[in-house]
Coordinates of C-alpha atoms in Angstrom, one line a residue:
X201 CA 11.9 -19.5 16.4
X202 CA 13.2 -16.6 13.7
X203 CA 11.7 -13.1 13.9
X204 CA 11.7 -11.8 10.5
X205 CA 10.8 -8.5 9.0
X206 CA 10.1 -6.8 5.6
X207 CA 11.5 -3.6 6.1
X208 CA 11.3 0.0 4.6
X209 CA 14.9 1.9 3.8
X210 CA 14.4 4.4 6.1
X211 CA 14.0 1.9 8.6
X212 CA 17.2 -0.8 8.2
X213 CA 18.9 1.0 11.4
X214 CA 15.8 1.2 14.0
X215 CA 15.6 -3.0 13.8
X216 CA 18.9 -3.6 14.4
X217 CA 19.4 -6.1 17.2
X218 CA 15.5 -6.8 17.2
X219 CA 14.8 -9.1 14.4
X220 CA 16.9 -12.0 13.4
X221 CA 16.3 -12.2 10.1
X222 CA 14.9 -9.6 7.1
X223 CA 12.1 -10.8 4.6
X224 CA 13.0 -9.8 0.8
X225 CA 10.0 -8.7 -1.5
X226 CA 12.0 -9.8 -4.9
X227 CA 10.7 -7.3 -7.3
X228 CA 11.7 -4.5 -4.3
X229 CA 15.3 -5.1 -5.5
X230 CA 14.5 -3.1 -8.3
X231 CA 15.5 -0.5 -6.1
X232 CA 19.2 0.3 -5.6
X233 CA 18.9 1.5 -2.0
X234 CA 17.0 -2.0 -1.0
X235 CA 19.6 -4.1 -3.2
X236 CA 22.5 -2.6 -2.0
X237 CA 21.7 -3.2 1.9
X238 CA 21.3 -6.8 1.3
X239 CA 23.8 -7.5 -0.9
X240 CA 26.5 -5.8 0.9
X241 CA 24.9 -7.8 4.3
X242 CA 24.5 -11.1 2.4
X243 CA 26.6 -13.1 4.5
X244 CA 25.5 -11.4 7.8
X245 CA 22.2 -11.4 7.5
X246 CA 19.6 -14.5 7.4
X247 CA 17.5 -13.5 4.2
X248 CA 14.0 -14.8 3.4
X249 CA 13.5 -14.3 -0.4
X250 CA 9.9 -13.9 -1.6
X251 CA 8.3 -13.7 -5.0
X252 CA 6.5 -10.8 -4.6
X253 CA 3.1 -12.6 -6.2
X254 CA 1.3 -10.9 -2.9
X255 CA 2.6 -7.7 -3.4
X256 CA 1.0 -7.9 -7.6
X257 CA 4.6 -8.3 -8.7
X258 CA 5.5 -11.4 -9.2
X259 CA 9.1 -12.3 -10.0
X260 CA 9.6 -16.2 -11.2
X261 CA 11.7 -18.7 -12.9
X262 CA 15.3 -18.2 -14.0
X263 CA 15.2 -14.5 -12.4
X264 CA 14.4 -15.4 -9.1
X265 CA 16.9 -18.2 -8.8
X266 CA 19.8 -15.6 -9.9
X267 CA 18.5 -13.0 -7.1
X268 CA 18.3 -16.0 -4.3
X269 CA 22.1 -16.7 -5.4
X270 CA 23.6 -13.3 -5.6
X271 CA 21.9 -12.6 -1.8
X272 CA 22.8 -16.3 -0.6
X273 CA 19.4 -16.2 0.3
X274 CA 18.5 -18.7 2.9
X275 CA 15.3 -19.2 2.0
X276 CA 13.6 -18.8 -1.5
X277 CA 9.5 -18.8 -1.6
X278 CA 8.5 -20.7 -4.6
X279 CA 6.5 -18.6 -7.3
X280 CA 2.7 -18.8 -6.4
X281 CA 0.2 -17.2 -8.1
X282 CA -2.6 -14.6 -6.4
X283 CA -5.5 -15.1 -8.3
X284 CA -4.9 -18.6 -10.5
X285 CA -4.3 -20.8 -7.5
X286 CA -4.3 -24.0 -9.2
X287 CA -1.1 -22.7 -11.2
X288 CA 0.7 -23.3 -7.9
X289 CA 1.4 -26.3 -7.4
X290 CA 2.5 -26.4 -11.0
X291 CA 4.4 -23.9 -10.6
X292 CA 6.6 -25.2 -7.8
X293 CA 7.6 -28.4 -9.3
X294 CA 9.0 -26.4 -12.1
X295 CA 10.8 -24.1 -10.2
X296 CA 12.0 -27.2 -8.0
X297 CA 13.4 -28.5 -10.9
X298 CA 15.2 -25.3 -12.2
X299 CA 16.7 -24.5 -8.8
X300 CA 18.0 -27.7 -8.9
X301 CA 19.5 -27.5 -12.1
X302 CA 20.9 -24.2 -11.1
X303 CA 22.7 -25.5 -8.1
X304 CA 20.9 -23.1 -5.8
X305 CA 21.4 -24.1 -2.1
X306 CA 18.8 -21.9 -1.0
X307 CA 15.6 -24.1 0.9
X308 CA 13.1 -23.7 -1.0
X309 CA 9.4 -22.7 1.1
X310 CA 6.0 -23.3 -0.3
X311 CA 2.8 -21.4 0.2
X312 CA 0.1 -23.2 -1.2
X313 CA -2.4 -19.9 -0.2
X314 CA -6.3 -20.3 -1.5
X315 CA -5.3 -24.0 -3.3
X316 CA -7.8 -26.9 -3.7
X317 CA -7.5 -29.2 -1.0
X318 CA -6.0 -32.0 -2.6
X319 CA -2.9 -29.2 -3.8
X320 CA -2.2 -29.1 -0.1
X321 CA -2.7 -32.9 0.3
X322 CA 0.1 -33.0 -2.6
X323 CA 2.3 -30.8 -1.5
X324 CA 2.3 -32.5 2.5
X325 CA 3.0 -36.5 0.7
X326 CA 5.5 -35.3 -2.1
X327 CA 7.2 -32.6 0.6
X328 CA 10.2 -35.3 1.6
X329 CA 11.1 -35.6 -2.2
X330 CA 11.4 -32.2 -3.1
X331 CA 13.2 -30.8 -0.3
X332 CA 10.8 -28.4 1.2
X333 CA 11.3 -27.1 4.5
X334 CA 8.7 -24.4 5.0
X335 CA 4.5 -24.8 4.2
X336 CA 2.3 -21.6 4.5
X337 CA -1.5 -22.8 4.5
X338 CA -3.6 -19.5 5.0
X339 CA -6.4 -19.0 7.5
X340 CA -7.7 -16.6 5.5
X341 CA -7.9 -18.2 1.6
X342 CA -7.9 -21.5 3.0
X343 CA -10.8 -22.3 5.4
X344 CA -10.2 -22.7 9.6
X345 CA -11.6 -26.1 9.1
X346 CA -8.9 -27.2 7.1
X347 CA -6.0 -25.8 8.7
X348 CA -7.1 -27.5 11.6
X349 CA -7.4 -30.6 9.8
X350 CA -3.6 -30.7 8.4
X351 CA -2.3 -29.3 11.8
X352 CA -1.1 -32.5 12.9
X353 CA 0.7 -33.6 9.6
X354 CA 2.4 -30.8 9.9
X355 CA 4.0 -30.6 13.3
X356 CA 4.6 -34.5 12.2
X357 CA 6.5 -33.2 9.0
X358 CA 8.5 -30.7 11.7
X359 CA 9.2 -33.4 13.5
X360 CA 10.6 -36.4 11.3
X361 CA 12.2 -33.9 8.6
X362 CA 12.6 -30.4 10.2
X363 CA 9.5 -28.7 8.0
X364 CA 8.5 -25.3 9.7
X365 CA 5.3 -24.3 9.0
X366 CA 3.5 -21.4 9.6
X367 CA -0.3 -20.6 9.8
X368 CA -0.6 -17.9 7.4
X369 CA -2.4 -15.1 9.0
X370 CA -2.2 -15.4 12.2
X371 CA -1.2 -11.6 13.9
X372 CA -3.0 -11.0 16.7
X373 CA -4.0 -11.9 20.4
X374 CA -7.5 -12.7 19.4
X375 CA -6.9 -15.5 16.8
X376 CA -8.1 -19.1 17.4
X377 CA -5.1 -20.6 16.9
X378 CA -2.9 -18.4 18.9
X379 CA 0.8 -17.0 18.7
X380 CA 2.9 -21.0 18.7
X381 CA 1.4 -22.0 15.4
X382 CA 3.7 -18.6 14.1
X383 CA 7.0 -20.4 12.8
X384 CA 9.2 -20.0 11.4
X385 CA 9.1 -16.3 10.3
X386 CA 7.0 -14.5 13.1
X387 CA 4.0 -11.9 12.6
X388 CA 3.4 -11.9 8.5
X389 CA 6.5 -10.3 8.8
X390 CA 6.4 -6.9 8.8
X391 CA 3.5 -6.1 11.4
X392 CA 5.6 -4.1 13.7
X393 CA 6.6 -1.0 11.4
X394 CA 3.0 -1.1 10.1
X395 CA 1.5 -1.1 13.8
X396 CA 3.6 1.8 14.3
X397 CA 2.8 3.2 10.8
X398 CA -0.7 3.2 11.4
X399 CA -0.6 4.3 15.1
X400 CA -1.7 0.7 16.2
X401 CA -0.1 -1.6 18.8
X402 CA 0.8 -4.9 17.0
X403 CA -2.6 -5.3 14.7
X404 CA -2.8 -6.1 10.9
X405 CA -2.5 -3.4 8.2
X406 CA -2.7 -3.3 5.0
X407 CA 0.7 -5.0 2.8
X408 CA -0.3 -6.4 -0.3
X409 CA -1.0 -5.4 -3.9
X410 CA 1.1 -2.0 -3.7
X411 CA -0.2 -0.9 -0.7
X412 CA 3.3 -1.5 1.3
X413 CA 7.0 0.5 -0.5
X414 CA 10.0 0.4 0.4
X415 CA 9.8 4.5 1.1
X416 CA 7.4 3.7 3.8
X417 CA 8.2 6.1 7.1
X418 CA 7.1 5.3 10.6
X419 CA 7.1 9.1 12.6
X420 CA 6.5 7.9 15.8
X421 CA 10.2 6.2 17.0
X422 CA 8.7 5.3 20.3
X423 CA 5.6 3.8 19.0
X424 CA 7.9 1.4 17.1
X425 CA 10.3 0.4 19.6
X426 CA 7.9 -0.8 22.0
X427 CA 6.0 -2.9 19.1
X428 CA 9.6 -3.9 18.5
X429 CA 10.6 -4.6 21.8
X430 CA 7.1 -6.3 22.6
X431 CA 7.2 -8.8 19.7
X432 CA 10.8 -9.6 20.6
X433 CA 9.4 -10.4 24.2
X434 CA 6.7 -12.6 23.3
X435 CA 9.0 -14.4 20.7
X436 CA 12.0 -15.3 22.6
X437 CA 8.8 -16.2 25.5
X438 CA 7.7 -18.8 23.1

C-alpha cells in the first residue's frame, strides 16, 4: 500500500521519510516553488498527477499530458468534471486516446465521482481495454449502497489485472467501510497536514474548491509528526 500526500511548500522537508509518494494538484504547478520541487525530484519521487477539477481548476487535454511527461508522473488522473458528471466518462476516453497518441507512459486512474450508475458499470467492463489501473467511486457523491454493490468487481479487477481502487472518502475510524478499502493512495491524501492545520488528530478538513494552497502552514511541528507518524503506523499495519 502507497501513502501519498498533497503537500504545502513550507512543508516538503517535515514528510520526508513518512510518505512514499506526493499527490500533484496540476494547476498548483503554476507556482514556481511547487514545480521546481518536483521537477528537480522527478525521478526520485513516485508522483500522483491530478487534474485539479476538485480543487475548481481543472487542467485537461493536451496540457496535462505535457505536465505528466515533464514530471514522469506515475500516475495521471483522467480529467473529470465537478459539477457535469456525465462529461466524465466522455471525457476519459478522449483523454485515453490523446495520451496514447502522445506516448505518455504514465497509468492513467479514473474517478468516476457523482456519475450515473451505468458510467461506473462502463468504466468496470471497458477498464481491461483502456489500460486503467486505478478507480475512485465516492462514498460521498455516489451512494453507500452502490459502493457496496461494485466492491466485489473491484477487488476482482485488483486481482486478475492489478486495478487498485480506492473508496473515495473514506478518512476516519468511524467509517463503515473501514481503513483496507483505502488503496492505493492512503487518507484523501493530504489529511495529515490538515489534521494538524486544523488542531485535529487525523479527521477530515476542508481541501477543495480553493480552500487548500500551496502556502498552507501547519504551526504545531509536534501535532504533525505524530498524525505523521500515526498514519505511517496504521499503513505499513495494513
Amino acid at each position: 500500500m502507497l501513502l501519498t500526500l498533497e503537500v504545502p511548500v513550507h512543508h516538503f522537508k517535515d514528510v520526508e521519510g513518512y510518505i512514499t509518494g506526493h499527490f500533484v494538484v496540476a494547476s498548483y504547478l503554476y507556482d514556481p516553488r511547487y514545480r521546481d520541487y518536483y521537477e528537480k525530484r522527478k525521478d526520485d519521487l513516485m508522483l500522483i498527477l491530478d487534474n485539479g477539477s476538485y480543487e475548481g481548476s481543472l487542467v485537461k487535454g493536451y496540457e496535462l499530458v505535457i505536465l505528466a511527461k515533464k514530471l514522469r508522473a506515475d500516475y495521471v488522473f483522467a480529467p473529470d468534471y465537478f459539477n457535469e458528471r456525465t462529461n466524465t466518462f466522455t471525457e476519459f476516453l478522449s483523454f485515453r486516446s490523446l495520451a496514447f497518441s502522445c506516448g505518455l507512459r504514465s497509468t492513467i486512474g479514473y474517478v468516476p465521482v457523482g456519475s450515473p450508475e451505468e458510467q461506473i458499470e462502463q468504466v468496470i467492463r471497458l477498464v481491461t481495454n483502456y489500460d486503467v489501473r486505478f478507480i475512485g467511486i465516492s462514498s460521498r457523491y455516489n451512494n453507500r449502497l452502490l459502493v457496496r454493490k461494485y466492491e466485489n468487481e473491484l477487488i476482482e479487477l485488483r486481482k486478475r489485472y492489478n486495478v487498485k481502487y480506492h473508496m473515495l472518502g473514506l478518512c476516519r475510524w468511524d467509517e463503515p467501510l473501514g481503513w483496507k478499502q483505502l488503496e492505493p493512495f492512503s487518507m484523501d491524501t493530504v489529511k495529515p497536514i490538515k489534521a494538524a492545520y486544523y488542531g485535529l488528530r487525523l479527521e477530515d478538513c476542508p481541501r477543495g474548491l480553493g480552500k487548500w494552497n500551496v502556502d498552507m502552514y501547519v504551526k504545531d511541528k509536534r501535532l504533525l509528526k505524530r498524525n505523521l507518524g500515526v498514519l505511517k503506523g496504521v499503513v505499513d499495519g495494513l
